[in-house]
Amino acid sequence: GEDVEQSLFLSVREGDSSVINCTYTDSSSTYLYWYKQEPGAGLQLLTYIFSNMDMKQDQRLTVLLNKKDKHLSLRIADTQTGDSAIYFCAESIDYGGSQGNLIFGKGTKLSVKP
Amino acid sequence: DTEVTQTPKHLVMGMTNKKSLKCEQHMGHRAMYWYKQKAKKPPELMFVYSYEKLSINESVPSRFSPECPNSSLLNLHLHALQPEDSALYLCASSQGPRAYEQYFGPGTRLTVT
């Protein structure tokens, strides 16, 4: 079955880089995602990577994908206090080739200390 | 406009009440989703509508009844809920049913007393 694992907490100092890691089990995943959720709010899509890519960079965000090890990471450069939030890794699963479904990890709570 | 709106923001209801949650998007998306998120947990998929037809129902109890009146609107009708149904209910939409980019609304915080 599908399973997505993340560490639950990460604490960094403002200005440092943050690296949030995720492992997934379903090798048929087509896309892998990072979502951000601030307290009491919905989910914000930060970035996603297609499963045939190794890396994607978008401003301060770098996504690395190791498909062999089923490992995904999100690096946030120059982390700011406004980056404090819960970060969810998710994979999309096709049902019968025509439907999509997101399977989320439990989320990593990032705390940024000034 | 990449916004998904949900109303109400907060809802408190008794176990005998009937209420509805509403979700709207004007991005021309043809797939819409309901997720349930309990405190300190990830979102869990409840329903998927694809081109206004219910395509996935993740074994959700019948006290939750989804409705998609048109391609921009998604409702979730609630009846005879239990206190354990208290959660954040999130709506999302995507251009098509393959979930390449799902956009989430802010959610409705539901408390069942």
Short mmCIF file of N, CA, C and O in Angstrom, two decimals, chain A residues 30-31 33 35 37 40-45 48 86 88 92 94-95 97-102 104-107, chain B residues 33 35 37 40-43 45 48 50 55-56 58 88 90 97-107 109:
data_model
loop_
_atom_site.label_atom_id
_atom_site.label_comp_id
_atom_site.label_asym_id
_atom_site.label_seq_id
_atom_site.Cartn_x
_atom_site.Cartn_y
_atom_site.Cartn_z
N THR A 30 3.50 9.46 -9.88
CA THR A 30 3.84 10.26 -11.05
C THR A 30 4.39 11.61 -10.66
O THR A 30 5.34 12.11 -11.24
N TYR A 31 3.77 12.24 -9.68
CA TYR A 31 4.22 13.54 -9.18
C TYR A 31 4.41 13.47 -7.67
O TYR A 31 3.68 12.75 -6.98
N TYR A 33 4.93 16.16 -4.27
CA TYR A 33 4.58 17.54 -3.94
C TYR A 33 5.08 17.94 -2.57
O TYR A 33 5.25 17.10 -1.68
N TYR A 35 3.63 20.74 0.20
CA TYR A 35 2.62 21.72 0.60
C TYR A 35 3.03 22.34 1.92
O TYR A 35 3.65 21.69 2.77
N GLN A 37 1.45 24.45 5.32
CA GLN A 37 0.23 24.79 6.04
C GLN A 37 0.59 25.63 7.26
O GLN A 37 1.27 25.15 8.17
N GLY A 40 -4.08 27.09 11.39
CA GLY A 40 -5.48 27.46 11.12
C GLY A 40 -5.78 27.73 9.67
O GLY A 40 -6.88 28.22 9.35
N ALA A 41 -4.87 27.43 8.77
CA ALA A 41 -5.08 27.76 7.35
C ALA A 41 -5.13 26.50 6.50
O ALA A 41 -4.86 25.39 6.97
N GLY A 42 -5.49 26.70 5.23
CA GLY A 42 -5.48 25.59 4.28
C GLY A 42 -4.07 25.28 3.82
O GLY A 42 -3.09 25.81 4.34
N LEU A 43 -3.97 24.43 2.80
CA LEU A 43 -2.66 24.02 2.30
C LEU A 43 -2.27 24.86 1.09
O LEU A 43 -3.09 25.11 0.20
N GLN A 44 -1.01 25.27 1.07
CA GLN A 44 -0.49 26.04 -0.04
C GLN A 44 0.48 25.16 -0.82
O GLN A 44 1.45 24.66 -0.24
N LEU A 45 0.23 24.97 -2.11
CA LEU A 45 1.15 24.20 -2.93
C LEU A 45 2.44 25.01 -3.13
O LEU A 45 2.41 26.10 -3.67
N TYR A 48 6.28 21.12 -6.95
CA TYR A 48 6.12 19.70 -7.20
C TYR A 48 7.17 19.27 -8.21
O TYR A 48 7.76 20.11 -8.91
N ILE A 86 3.85 23.95 8.96
CA ILE A 86 3.96 22.49 8.77
C ILE A 86 4.10 22.23 7.27
O ILE A 86 3.35 22.80 6.47
N PHE A 88 4.03 19.43 4.31
CA PHE A 88 3.57 18.10 3.95
C PHE A 88 4.17 17.67 2.62
O PHE A 88 4.12 18.40 1.63
N SER A 92 1.16 11.55 -5.70
CA SER A 92 -0.11 11.33 -6.39
C SER A 92 -0.13 9.93 -6.95
O SER A 92 0.87 9.44 -7.46
N ASP A 94 -2.32 7.15 -9.26
CA ASP A 94 -3.38 6.98 -10.25
C ASP A 94 -4.22 5.77 -9.93
O ASP A 94 -3.70 4.71 -9.64
N TYR A 95 -5.52 5.95 -9.98
CA TYR A 95 -6.44 4.83 -9.87
C TYR A 95 -6.87 4.46 -11.29
O TYR A 95 -7.56 5.22 -11.94
N GLY A 97 -5.40 4.59 -13.99
CA GLY A 97 -4.85 5.42 -15.06
C GLY A 97 -5.65 6.66 -15.37
O GLY A 97 -5.30 7.41 -16.26
N SER A 98 -6.71 6.91 -14.65
CA SER A 98 -7.50 8.08 -15.02
C SER A 98 -7.80 9.00 -13.85
O SER A 98 -8.28 10.09 -14.04
N GLN A 99 -7.55 8.58 -12.64
CA GLN A 99 -7.89 9.41 -11.51
C GLN A 99 -6.64 9.71 -10.69
O GLN A 99 -5.70 8.95 -10.68
N GLY A 100 -6.66 10.82 -10.01
CA GLY A 100 -5.53 11.16 -9.15
C GLY A 100 -5.94 11.21 -7.71
O GLY A 100 -7.06 11.55 -7.40
N ASN A 101 -5.05 10.92 -6.83
CA ASN A 101 -5.30 10.99 -5.41
C ASN A 101 -4.00 11.38 -4.74
O ASN A 101 -2.94 10.92 -5.14
N LEU A 102 -4.08 12.27 -3.77
CA LEU A 102 -2.89 12.69 -3.03
C LEU A 102 -2.80 11.90 -1.74
O LEU A 102 -3.76 11.85 -0.96
N PHE A 104 -0.71 12.00 1.67
CA PHE A 104 0.13 12.93 2.41
C PHE A 104 0.95 12.21 3.47
O PHE A 104 0.49 11.24 4.09
N GLY A 105 2.14 12.74 3.73
CA GLY A 105 2.86 12.36 4.93
C GLY A 105 2.25 13.06 6.13
O GLY A 105 1.33 13.86 5.99
N LYS A 106 2.77 12.77 7.32
CA LYS A 106 2.19 13.32 8.54
C LYS A 106 2.56 14.78 8.76
O LYS A 106 2.00 15.43 9.62
N GLY A 107 3.51 15.29 7.98
CA GLY A 107 3.88 16.69 8.10
C GLY A 107 5.08 16.90 8.99
O GLY A 107 5.23 16.22 10.02
N TYR B 33 -12.41 18.36 -4.83
CA TYR B 33 -12.12 17.36 -3.80
C TYR B 33 -12.58 17.85 -2.43
O TYR B 33 -12.50 19.04 -2.13
N TYR B 35 -11.47 16.99 1.54
CA TYR B 35 -10.56 16.33 2.46
C TYR B 35 -11.01 16.63 3.89
O TYR B 35 -11.54 17.69 4.18
N GLN B 37 -9.31 16.89 7.76
CA GLN B 37 -8.04 16.95 8.48
C GLN B 37 -8.29 17.07 9.97
O GLN B 37 -8.78 18.09 10.45
N LYS B 40 -3.40 17.88 14.06
CA LYS B 40 -2.05 17.32 14.02
C LYS B 40 -1.95 16.08 13.12
O LYS B 40 -1.10 15.22 13.33
N LYS B 41 -2.83 15.99 12.14
CA LYS B 41 -2.81 14.87 11.19
C LYS B 41 -2.78 15.42 9.77
O LYS B 41 -3.14 16.58 9.54
N PRO B 42 -2.38 14.60 8.80
CA PRO B 42 -2.45 15.07 7.40
C PRO B 42 -3.87 15.02 6.89
O PRO B 42 -4.72 14.32 7.46
N PRO B 43 -4.16 15.72 5.81
CA PRO B 43 -5.49 15.64 5.20
C PRO B 43 -5.74 14.23 4.66
O PRO B 43 -4.83 13.57 4.16
N LEU B 45 -8.36 12.13 2.03
CA LEU B 45 -9.34 12.32 0.97
C LEU B 45 -10.68 11.71 1.35
O LEU B 45 -10.74 10.59 1.86
N VAL B 48 -13.99 12.76 -4.52
CA VAL B 48 -13.49 13.43 -5.71
C VAL B 48 -14.63 13.54 -6.71
O VAL B 48 -15.33 12.55 -6.98
N SER B 50 -15.22 14.60 -10.67
CA SER B 50 -14.55 14.81 -11.93
C SER B 50 -15.60 15.12 -12.98
O SER B 50 -16.49 14.30 -13.21
N SER B 55 -16.51 10.58 -8.56
CA SER B 55 -15.65 9.53 -9.10
C SER B 55 -14.96 8.72 -8.01
O SER B 55 -14.60 7.58 -8.22
N ILE B 56 -14.74 9.33 -6.86
CA ILE B 56 -14.13 8.59 -5.75
C ILE B 56 -14.89 8.92 -4.47
O ILE B 56 -15.15 10.09 -4.17
N GLU B 58 -14.22 7.67 -0.65
CA GLU B 58 -13.30 6.86 0.14
C GLU B 58 -13.99 6.27 1.37
O GLU B 58 -13.60 6.51 2.50
N LEU B 88 -11.06 19.95 10.48
CA LEU B 88 -10.97 20.98 9.44
C LEU B 88 -11.32 20.30 8.12
O LEU B 88 -10.71 19.29 7.76
N LEU B 90 -11.37 20.53 4.21
CA LEU B 90 -10.68 21.27 3.15
C LEU B 90 -11.25 20.89 1.79
O LEU B 90 -11.47 19.72 1.50
N PRO B 97 -8.64 15.58 -13.47
CA PRO B 97 -8.68 14.61 -12.37
C PRO B 97 -7.34 13.97 -12.04
O PRO B 97 -7.28 13.13 -11.16
N ARG B 98 -6.24 14.35 -12.70
CA ARG B 98 -4.99 13.68 -12.41
C ARG B 98 -4.17 14.39 -11.33
O ARG B 98 -3.03 14.05 -11.09
N ALA B 99 -4.76 15.41 -10.69
CA ALA B 99 -4.18 16.02 -9.48
C ALA B 99 -2.77 16.55 -9.70
O ALA B 99 -1.94 16.47 -8.81
N TYR B 100 -2.47 17.05 -10.89
CA TYR B 100 -1.12 17.59 -11.08
C TYR B 100 -0.88 18.77 -10.16
O TYR B 100 0.17 18.89 -9.56
N GLU B 101 -1.82 19.69 -10.08
CA GLU B 101 -1.70 20.81 -9.15
C GLU B 101 -3.04 20.97 -8.48
O GLU B 101 -3.99 21.40 -9.12
N GLN B 102 -3.11 20.64 -7.22
CA GLN B 102 -4.34 20.84 -6.47
C GLN B 102 -4.23 22.12 -5.67
O GLN B 102 -3.25 22.33 -4.96
N TYR B 103 -5.24 22.96 -5.79
CA TYR B 103 -5.30 24.21 -5.04
C TYR B 103 -6.32 24.05 -3.93
O TYR B 103 -7.46 23.65 -4.18
N PHE B 104 -5.89 24.39 -2.72
CA PHE B 104 -6.73 24.18 -1.54
C PHE B 104 -7.37 25.48 -1.08
O PHE B 104 -6.76 26.55 -1.16
N GLY B 105 -8.57 25.36 -0.56
CA GLY B 105 -9.21 26.46 0.13
C GLY B 105 -8.71 26.54 1.56
O GLY B 105 -7.94 25.69 2.01
N PRO B 106 -9.14 27.57 2.31
CA PRO B 106 -8.68 27.77 3.69
C PRO B 106 -9.31 26.80 4.68
O PRO B 106 -8.84 26.67 5.81
N GLY B 107 -10.38 26.14 4.26
CA GLY B 107 -11.00 25.16 5.13
C GLY B 107 -12.15 25.71 5.95
O GLY B 107 -12.28 26.92 6.15
N ARG B 109 -13.62 25.02 9.77
CA ARG B 109 -13.37 24.36 11.06
C ARG B 109 -14.71 23.95 11.64
O ARG B 109 -15.51 24.80 12.00
#
